[in-house]
């Protein structure tokens, strides 16, 4: 059994670290928004908690965060199940009034590449999937979403962001820009899914300003046909200011918030 007295100092130190990093990041976002002539509340900070323990997610929850980004189905599914219980353990995350029931205000985001055979499981818990890049994946995710809706495991469609490739490197995922319109139509017509916008990762070694400018152009084209697809998931620890300048509505931040990864991706 865990000794609360032994765990508490570690939790306090980690809480202080995450609180400091979070405050600095929120200030960066606000400053970038003001520099771009945008309202600070027009951009959301999405903590990327992949590879970090669920205890860290619980600390962030106690610090007021309600959205979390994950990239591996098995790891994420385990965290989704564990978090409601963990926030009810005061010695781990501070005084809590939460019960061990589901946390209805938490929104989990799947931001990594998703295999079709994992889509049904992800559709049970994902508020949004940022990495849909093919009709086959969209079809699998839509089927999982409909099943989850029918089973009462979710109440809303899965929000889908289309991952667009800015370098057309298939190993990094993403739909080619000239195939984007077709994929958007497919998702928009899929029961159980809601087309919400675009996501992209700048090409390796590329100038982020040019990459995000191209992404903004693609997003404008998408909005002309799908006005509800207003989300633009772009920008990470090192380039969030540039992404915000070019219209990002969601910056996905891992390292600058969480620190170095505690485990490898293997």
Short mmCIF file of C-alpha atoms in Angstrom, two decimals:
data_model
loop_
_atom_site.label_atom_id
_atom_site.label_comp_id
_atom_site.label_asym_id
_atom_site.label_seq_id
_atom_site.Cartn_x
_atom_site.Cartn_y
_atom_site.Cartn_z
CA UNK A 1 0.00 0.00 0.00
CA UNK A 2 1.26 3.47 -0.84
CA UNK A 3 2.44 5.48 2.14
CA UNK A 4 0.78 8.92 1.88
CA UNK A 5 3.52 10.56 3.96
CA UNK A 6 6.20 9.25 1.60
CA UNK A 7 4.33 10.22 -1.56
CA UNK A 8 3.16 13.69 -0.54
CA UNK A 9 6.53 15.52 -0.86
CA UNK A 10 7.03 14.13 -4.37
CA UNK A 11 3.53 15.17 -5.38
CA UNK A 12 4.01 18.63 -3.91
CA UNK A 13 7.24 19.11 -5.86
CA UNK A 14 5.71 17.91 -9.11
CA UNK A 15 2.63 20.06 -8.55
CA UNK A 16 4.83 23.13 -8.06
CA UNK A 17 6.80 22.31 -11.22
CA UNK A 18 3.71 21.82 -13.37
CA UNK A 19 2.02 24.90 -11.92
CA UNK A 20 5.05 27.05 -12.76
CA UNK A 21 5.33 25.65 -16.28
CA UNK A 22 1.60 26.02 -16.87
CA UNK A 23 1.56 29.65 -15.78
CA UNK A 24 4.47 30.44 -18.09
CA UNK A 25 2.78 28.73 -21.03
CA UNK A 26 -0.53 30.48 -20.51
CA UNK A 27 1.36 33.77 -20.46
CA UNK A 28 3.10 32.82 -23.73
CA UNK A 29 -0.26 32.07 -25.33
CA UNK A 30 -1.78 35.32 -24.12
CA UNK A 31 1.22 37.33 -25.32
CA UNK A 32 1.17 35.63 -28.73
CA UNK A 33 -2.55 36.31 -29.11
CA UNK A 34 -2.11 39.98 -28.30
CA UNK A 35 0.80 40.24 -30.75
CA UNK A 36 -1.40 38.70 -33.44
CA UNK A 37 -4.33 40.98 -32.67
CA UNK A 38 -6.40 38.11 -31.33
CA UNK A 39 -8.34 37.62 -28.12
CA UNK A 40 -6.46 35.44 -25.60
CA UNK A 41 -9.44 33.13 -25.20
CA UNK A 42 -9.39 32.32 -28.92
CA UNK A 43 -6.59 29.78 -28.42
CA UNK A 44 -6.71 26.72 -26.18
CA UNK A 45 -3.69 25.11 -24.56
CA UNK A 46 -3.85 21.34 -24.91
CA UNK A 47 -1.49 19.59 -22.48
CA UNK A 48 0.14 16.63 -24.22
CA UNK A 49 0.39 14.01 -21.50
CA UNK A 50 1.51 11.06 -23.61
CA UNK A 51 4.31 9.02 -22.01
CA UNK A 52 3.67 10.66 -18.62
CA UNK A 53 1.96 8.88 -15.71
CA UNK A 54 -1.71 9.40 -14.96
CA UNK A 55 -0.63 10.96 -11.66
CA UNK A 56 0.61 13.93 -13.68
CA UNK A 57 -2.74 14.17 -15.44
CA UNK A 58 -4.44 14.20 -12.05
CA UNK A 59 -2.21 17.05 -10.90
CA UNK A 60 -3.05 19.04 -14.01
CA UNK A 61 -6.73 18.34 -13.36
CA UNK A 62 -6.35 19.83 -9.89
CA UNK A 63 -4.64 22.82 -11.51
CA UNK A 64 -7.76 23.42 -13.56
CA UNK A 65 -6.97 21.69 -16.84
CA UNK A 66 -9.75 19.64 -18.41
CA UNK A 67 -8.35 18.69 -21.82
CA UNK A 68 -5.52 16.22 -22.36
CA UNK A 69 -3.77 14.94 -25.47
CA UNK A 70 -2.65 11.34 -25.91
CA UNK A 71 -1.10 9.45 -28.82
CA UNK A 72 -1.29 5.74 -28.00
CA UNK A 73 -4.61 3.96 -27.58
CA UNK A 74 -3.56 1.47 -24.91
CA UNK A 75 -1.88 4.09 -22.73
CA UNK A 76 -4.74 6.54 -23.15
CA UNK A 77 -7.48 4.01 -22.46
CA UNK A 78 -5.78 3.08 -19.19
CA UNK A 79 -5.52 6.73 -18.14
CA UNK A 80 -9.16 7.40 -18.99
CA UNK A 81 -10.14 4.57 -16.67
CA UNK A 82 -7.75 5.52 -13.87
CA UNK A 83 -8.17 9.29 -13.64
CA UNK A 84 -11.60 9.44 -11.94
CA UNK A 85 -10.38 7.25 -9.10
CA UNK A 86 -7.04 9.01 -8.78
CA UNK A 87 -8.48 12.49 -8.34
CA UNK A 88 -10.31 11.12 -5.32
CA UNK A 89 -7.03 10.32 -3.53
CA UNK A 90 -6.08 13.47 -1.59
CA UNK A 91 -2.56 12.25 -0.77
CA UNK A 92 -1.78 12.13 -4.48
CA UNK A 93 -3.37 15.28 -5.83
CA UNK A 94 -4.41 17.49 -2.93
CA UNK A 95 -7.79 17.84 -1.30
CA UNK A 96 -10.57 16.68 -3.62
CA UNK A 97 -14.31 16.60 -3.56
CA UNK A 98 -14.52 14.41 -6.66
CA UNK A 99 -16.06 10.97 -6.45
CA UNK A 100 -14.80 7.86 -8.20
CA UNK A 101 -17.39 8.32 -10.92
CA UNK A 102 -16.57 9.46 -14.44
CA UNK A 103 -15.41 13.05 -14.83
CA UNK A 104 -17.88 14.55 -17.29
CA UNK A 105 -15.88 17.75 -17.75
CA UNK A 106 -12.72 16.01 -18.97
CA UNK A 107 -12.06 15.91 -22.70
CA UNK A 108 -9.51 13.48 -24.09
CA UNK A 109 -7.89 14.18 -27.45
CA UNK A 110 -6.26 11.53 -29.63
CA UNK A 111 -3.43 13.41 -31.34
CA UNK A 112 -1.24 10.56 -32.57
CA UNK A 113 -1.55 8.33 -35.60
CA UNK A 114 -4.48 5.98 -35.18
CA UNK A 115 -4.70 2.48 -36.58
CA UNK A 116 -8.07 1.40 -37.90
CA UNK A 117 -8.20 -1.59 -35.56
CA UNK A 118 -7.94 0.81 -32.59
CA UNK A 119 -10.62 3.19 -33.83
CA UNK A 120 -13.54 1.45 -32.12
CA UNK A 121 -11.89 1.66 -28.70
CA UNK A 122 -10.81 5.28 -29.15
CA UNK A 123 -14.33 6.22 -30.21
CA UNK A 124 -15.54 5.26 -26.73
CA UNK A 125 -13.55 7.95 -24.94
CA UNK A 126 -12.17 10.51 -27.40
CA UNK A 127 -13.72 13.96 -27.44
CA UNK A 128 -11.71 14.65 -30.59
CA UNK A 129 -9.32 12.85 -32.91
CA UNK A 130 -6.76 15.16 -34.50
CA UNK A 131 -5.15 12.63 -36.83
CA UNK A 132 -7.75 11.40 -39.32
CA UNK A 133 -6.02 11.20 -42.69
CA UNK A 134 -7.91 8.63 -44.77
CA UNK A 135 -11.44 7.60 -45.67
CA UNK A 136 -10.82 4.09 -44.35
CA UNK A 137 -9.82 5.44 -40.94
CA UNK A 138 -12.78 7.82 -40.92
CA UNK A 139 -15.14 4.96 -41.74
CA UNK A 140 -13.73 2.82 -38.93
CA UNK A 141 -13.92 5.70 -36.46
CA UNK A 142 -17.45 6.54 -37.52
CA UNK A 143 -18.53 2.94 -36.99
CA UNK A 144 -17.00 2.96 -33.52
CA UNK A 145 -18.64 6.27 -32.69
CA UNK A 146 -22.08 5.04 -33.74
CA UNK A 147 -21.65 1.92 -31.63
CA UNK A 148 -20.57 4.01 -28.63
CA UNK A 149 -23.54 6.34 -29.08
CA UNK A 150 -25.94 3.41 -29.33
CA UNK A 151 -24.43 1.85 -26.21
CA UNK A 152 -24.70 5.08 -24.24
CA UNK A 153 -20.91 5.29 -23.86
CA UNK A 154 -20.91 8.78 -25.33
CA UNK A 155 -23.54 11.44 -25.98
CA UNK A 156 -21.98 13.43 -28.82
CA UNK A 157 -20.29 12.62 -32.13
CA UNK A 158 -16.52 12.31 -32.21
CA UNK A 159 -15.02 15.58 -33.34
CA UNK A 160 -12.64 15.01 -36.23
CA UNK A 161 -9.71 17.13 -37.28
CA UNK A 162 -8.19 16.17 -40.60
CA UNK A 163 -4.43 15.83 -40.44
CA UNK A 164 -3.03 17.41 -43.57
CA UNK A 165 0.46 16.59 -44.78
CA UNK A 166 2.59 19.65 -45.46
CA UNK A 167 5.54 17.61 -46.70
CA UNK A 168 3.69 14.62 -48.19
CA UNK A 169 5.83 12.23 -46.15
CA UNK A 170 3.58 9.18 -45.52
CA UNK A 171 5.65 8.10 -42.53
CA UNK A 172 4.53 11.20 -40.63
CA UNK A 173 0.86 10.84 -41.48
CA UNK A 174 -1.53 13.27 -43.09
CA UNK A 175 -3.67 13.52 -46.18
CA UNK A 176 -2.21 15.21 -49.25
CA UNK A 177 -3.58 18.73 -49.75
CA UNK A 178 -5.14 17.83 -53.10
CA UNK A 179 -7.11 15.03 -51.44
CA UNK A 180 -8.28 17.13 -48.49
CA UNK A 181 -11.60 18.23 -49.98
CA UNK A 182 -12.67 14.67 -50.73
CA UNK A 183 -11.80 13.46 -47.24
CA UNK A 184 -13.64 16.42 -45.70
CA UNK A 185 -16.79 15.53 -47.63
CA UNK A 186 -16.50 11.92 -46.47
CA UNK A 187 -16.19 12.88 -42.80
CA UNK A 188 -18.92 15.51 -43.03
CA UNK A 189 -21.30 12.86 -44.32
CA UNK A 190 -20.38 10.24 -41.71
CA UNK A 191 -22.81 9.49 -38.90
CA UNK A 192 -21.14 9.58 -35.53
CA UNK A 193 -18.49 12.09 -36.64
CA UNK A 194 -18.37 15.88 -36.70
CA UNK A 195 -15.92 17.62 -39.00
CA UNK A 196 -14.22 20.17 -36.76
CA UNK A 197 -11.14 21.41 -38.59
CA UNK A 198 -7.53 20.72 -39.51
CA UNK A 199 -4.34 19.61 -37.82
CA UNK A 200 -0.79 19.62 -39.13
CA UNK A 201 2.81 19.16 -38.08
CA UNK A 202 5.42 21.33 -39.85
CA UNK A 203 7.85 19.41 -42.08
CA UNK A 204 11.12 18.45 -40.43
CA UNK A 205 13.67 21.20 -40.85
CA UNK A 206 11.19 23.50 -42.57
CA UNK A 207 10.55 27.14 -41.78
CA UNK A 208 7.54 27.07 -39.48
CA UNK A 209 6.24 30.43 -40.67
CA UNK A 210 5.88 29.21 -44.26
CA UNK A 211 4.39 25.89 -43.15
CA UNK A 212 1.75 27.50 -40.95
CA UNK A 213 0.95 30.07 -43.62
CA UNK A 214 0.22 27.24 -46.05
CA UNK A 215 -1.89 25.50 -43.42
CA UNK A 216 -3.88 28.70 -42.86
CA UNK A 217 -4.60 28.88 -46.59
CA UNK A 218 -5.81 25.27 -46.62
CA UNK A 219 -7.99 25.98 -43.60
CA UNK A 220 -9.56 28.99 -45.32
CA UNK A 221 -10.38 26.78 -48.30
CA UNK A 222 -11.92 24.16 -46.03
CA UNK A 223 -14.04 26.75 -44.24
CA UNK A 224 -15.47 27.93 -47.54
CA UNK A 225 -17.13 24.52 -47.96
CA UNK A 226 -17.51 23.56 -44.29
CA UNK A 227 -18.09 26.69 -42.16
CA UNK A 228 -18.31 24.68 -38.97
CA UNK A 229 -14.77 23.31 -39.28
CA UNK A 230 -13.30 26.19 -37.30
CA UNK A 231 -10.65 24.34 -35.30
CA UNK A 232 -6.99 24.62 -36.32
CA UNK A 233 -4.72 22.41 -34.24
CA UNK A 234 -1.20 23.68 -34.84
CA UNK A 235 1.82 24.70 -32.84
CA UNK A 236 3.83 22.97 -30.14
CA UNK A 237 6.38 23.95 -27.50
CA UNK A 238 8.87 25.55 -29.87
CA UNK A 239 6.61 27.23 -32.41
CA UNK A 240 3.30 28.04 -30.77
CA UNK A 241 3.73 31.79 -31.29
CA UNK A 242 4.08 31.35 -35.05
CA UNK A 243 1.11 29.01 -35.16
CA UNK A 244 -1.06 31.48 -33.27
CA UNK A 245 -0.01 34.23 -35.67
CA UNK A 246 -1.39 32.08 -38.49
CA UNK A 247 -4.71 31.27 -36.84
CA UNK A 248 -4.18 28.25 -34.61
CA UNK A 249 -7.03 27.69 -32.17
CA UNK A 250 -5.33 24.84 -30.27
CA UNK A 251 -1.64 24.54 -29.41
CA UNK A 252 -0.48 21.06 -28.39
CA UNK A 253 2.23 21.40 -25.75
CA UNK A 254 4.18 18.59 -24.16
CA UNK A 255 7.83 19.29 -23.34
CA UNK A 256 7.45 22.92 -22.25
CA UNK A 257 4.77 21.85 -19.77
CA UNK A 258 5.64 18.31 -18.76
CA UNK A 259 9.43 18.30 -19.10
CA UNK A 260 11.56 15.55 -20.60
CA UNK A 261 9.76 12.30 -21.33
CA UNK A 262 10.04 9.85 -18.42
CA UNK A 263 9.78 6.80 -20.70
CA UNK A 264 10.52 6.08 -24.34
CA UNK A 265 7.91 5.64 -27.06
CA UNK A 266 8.94 2.04 -27.61
#
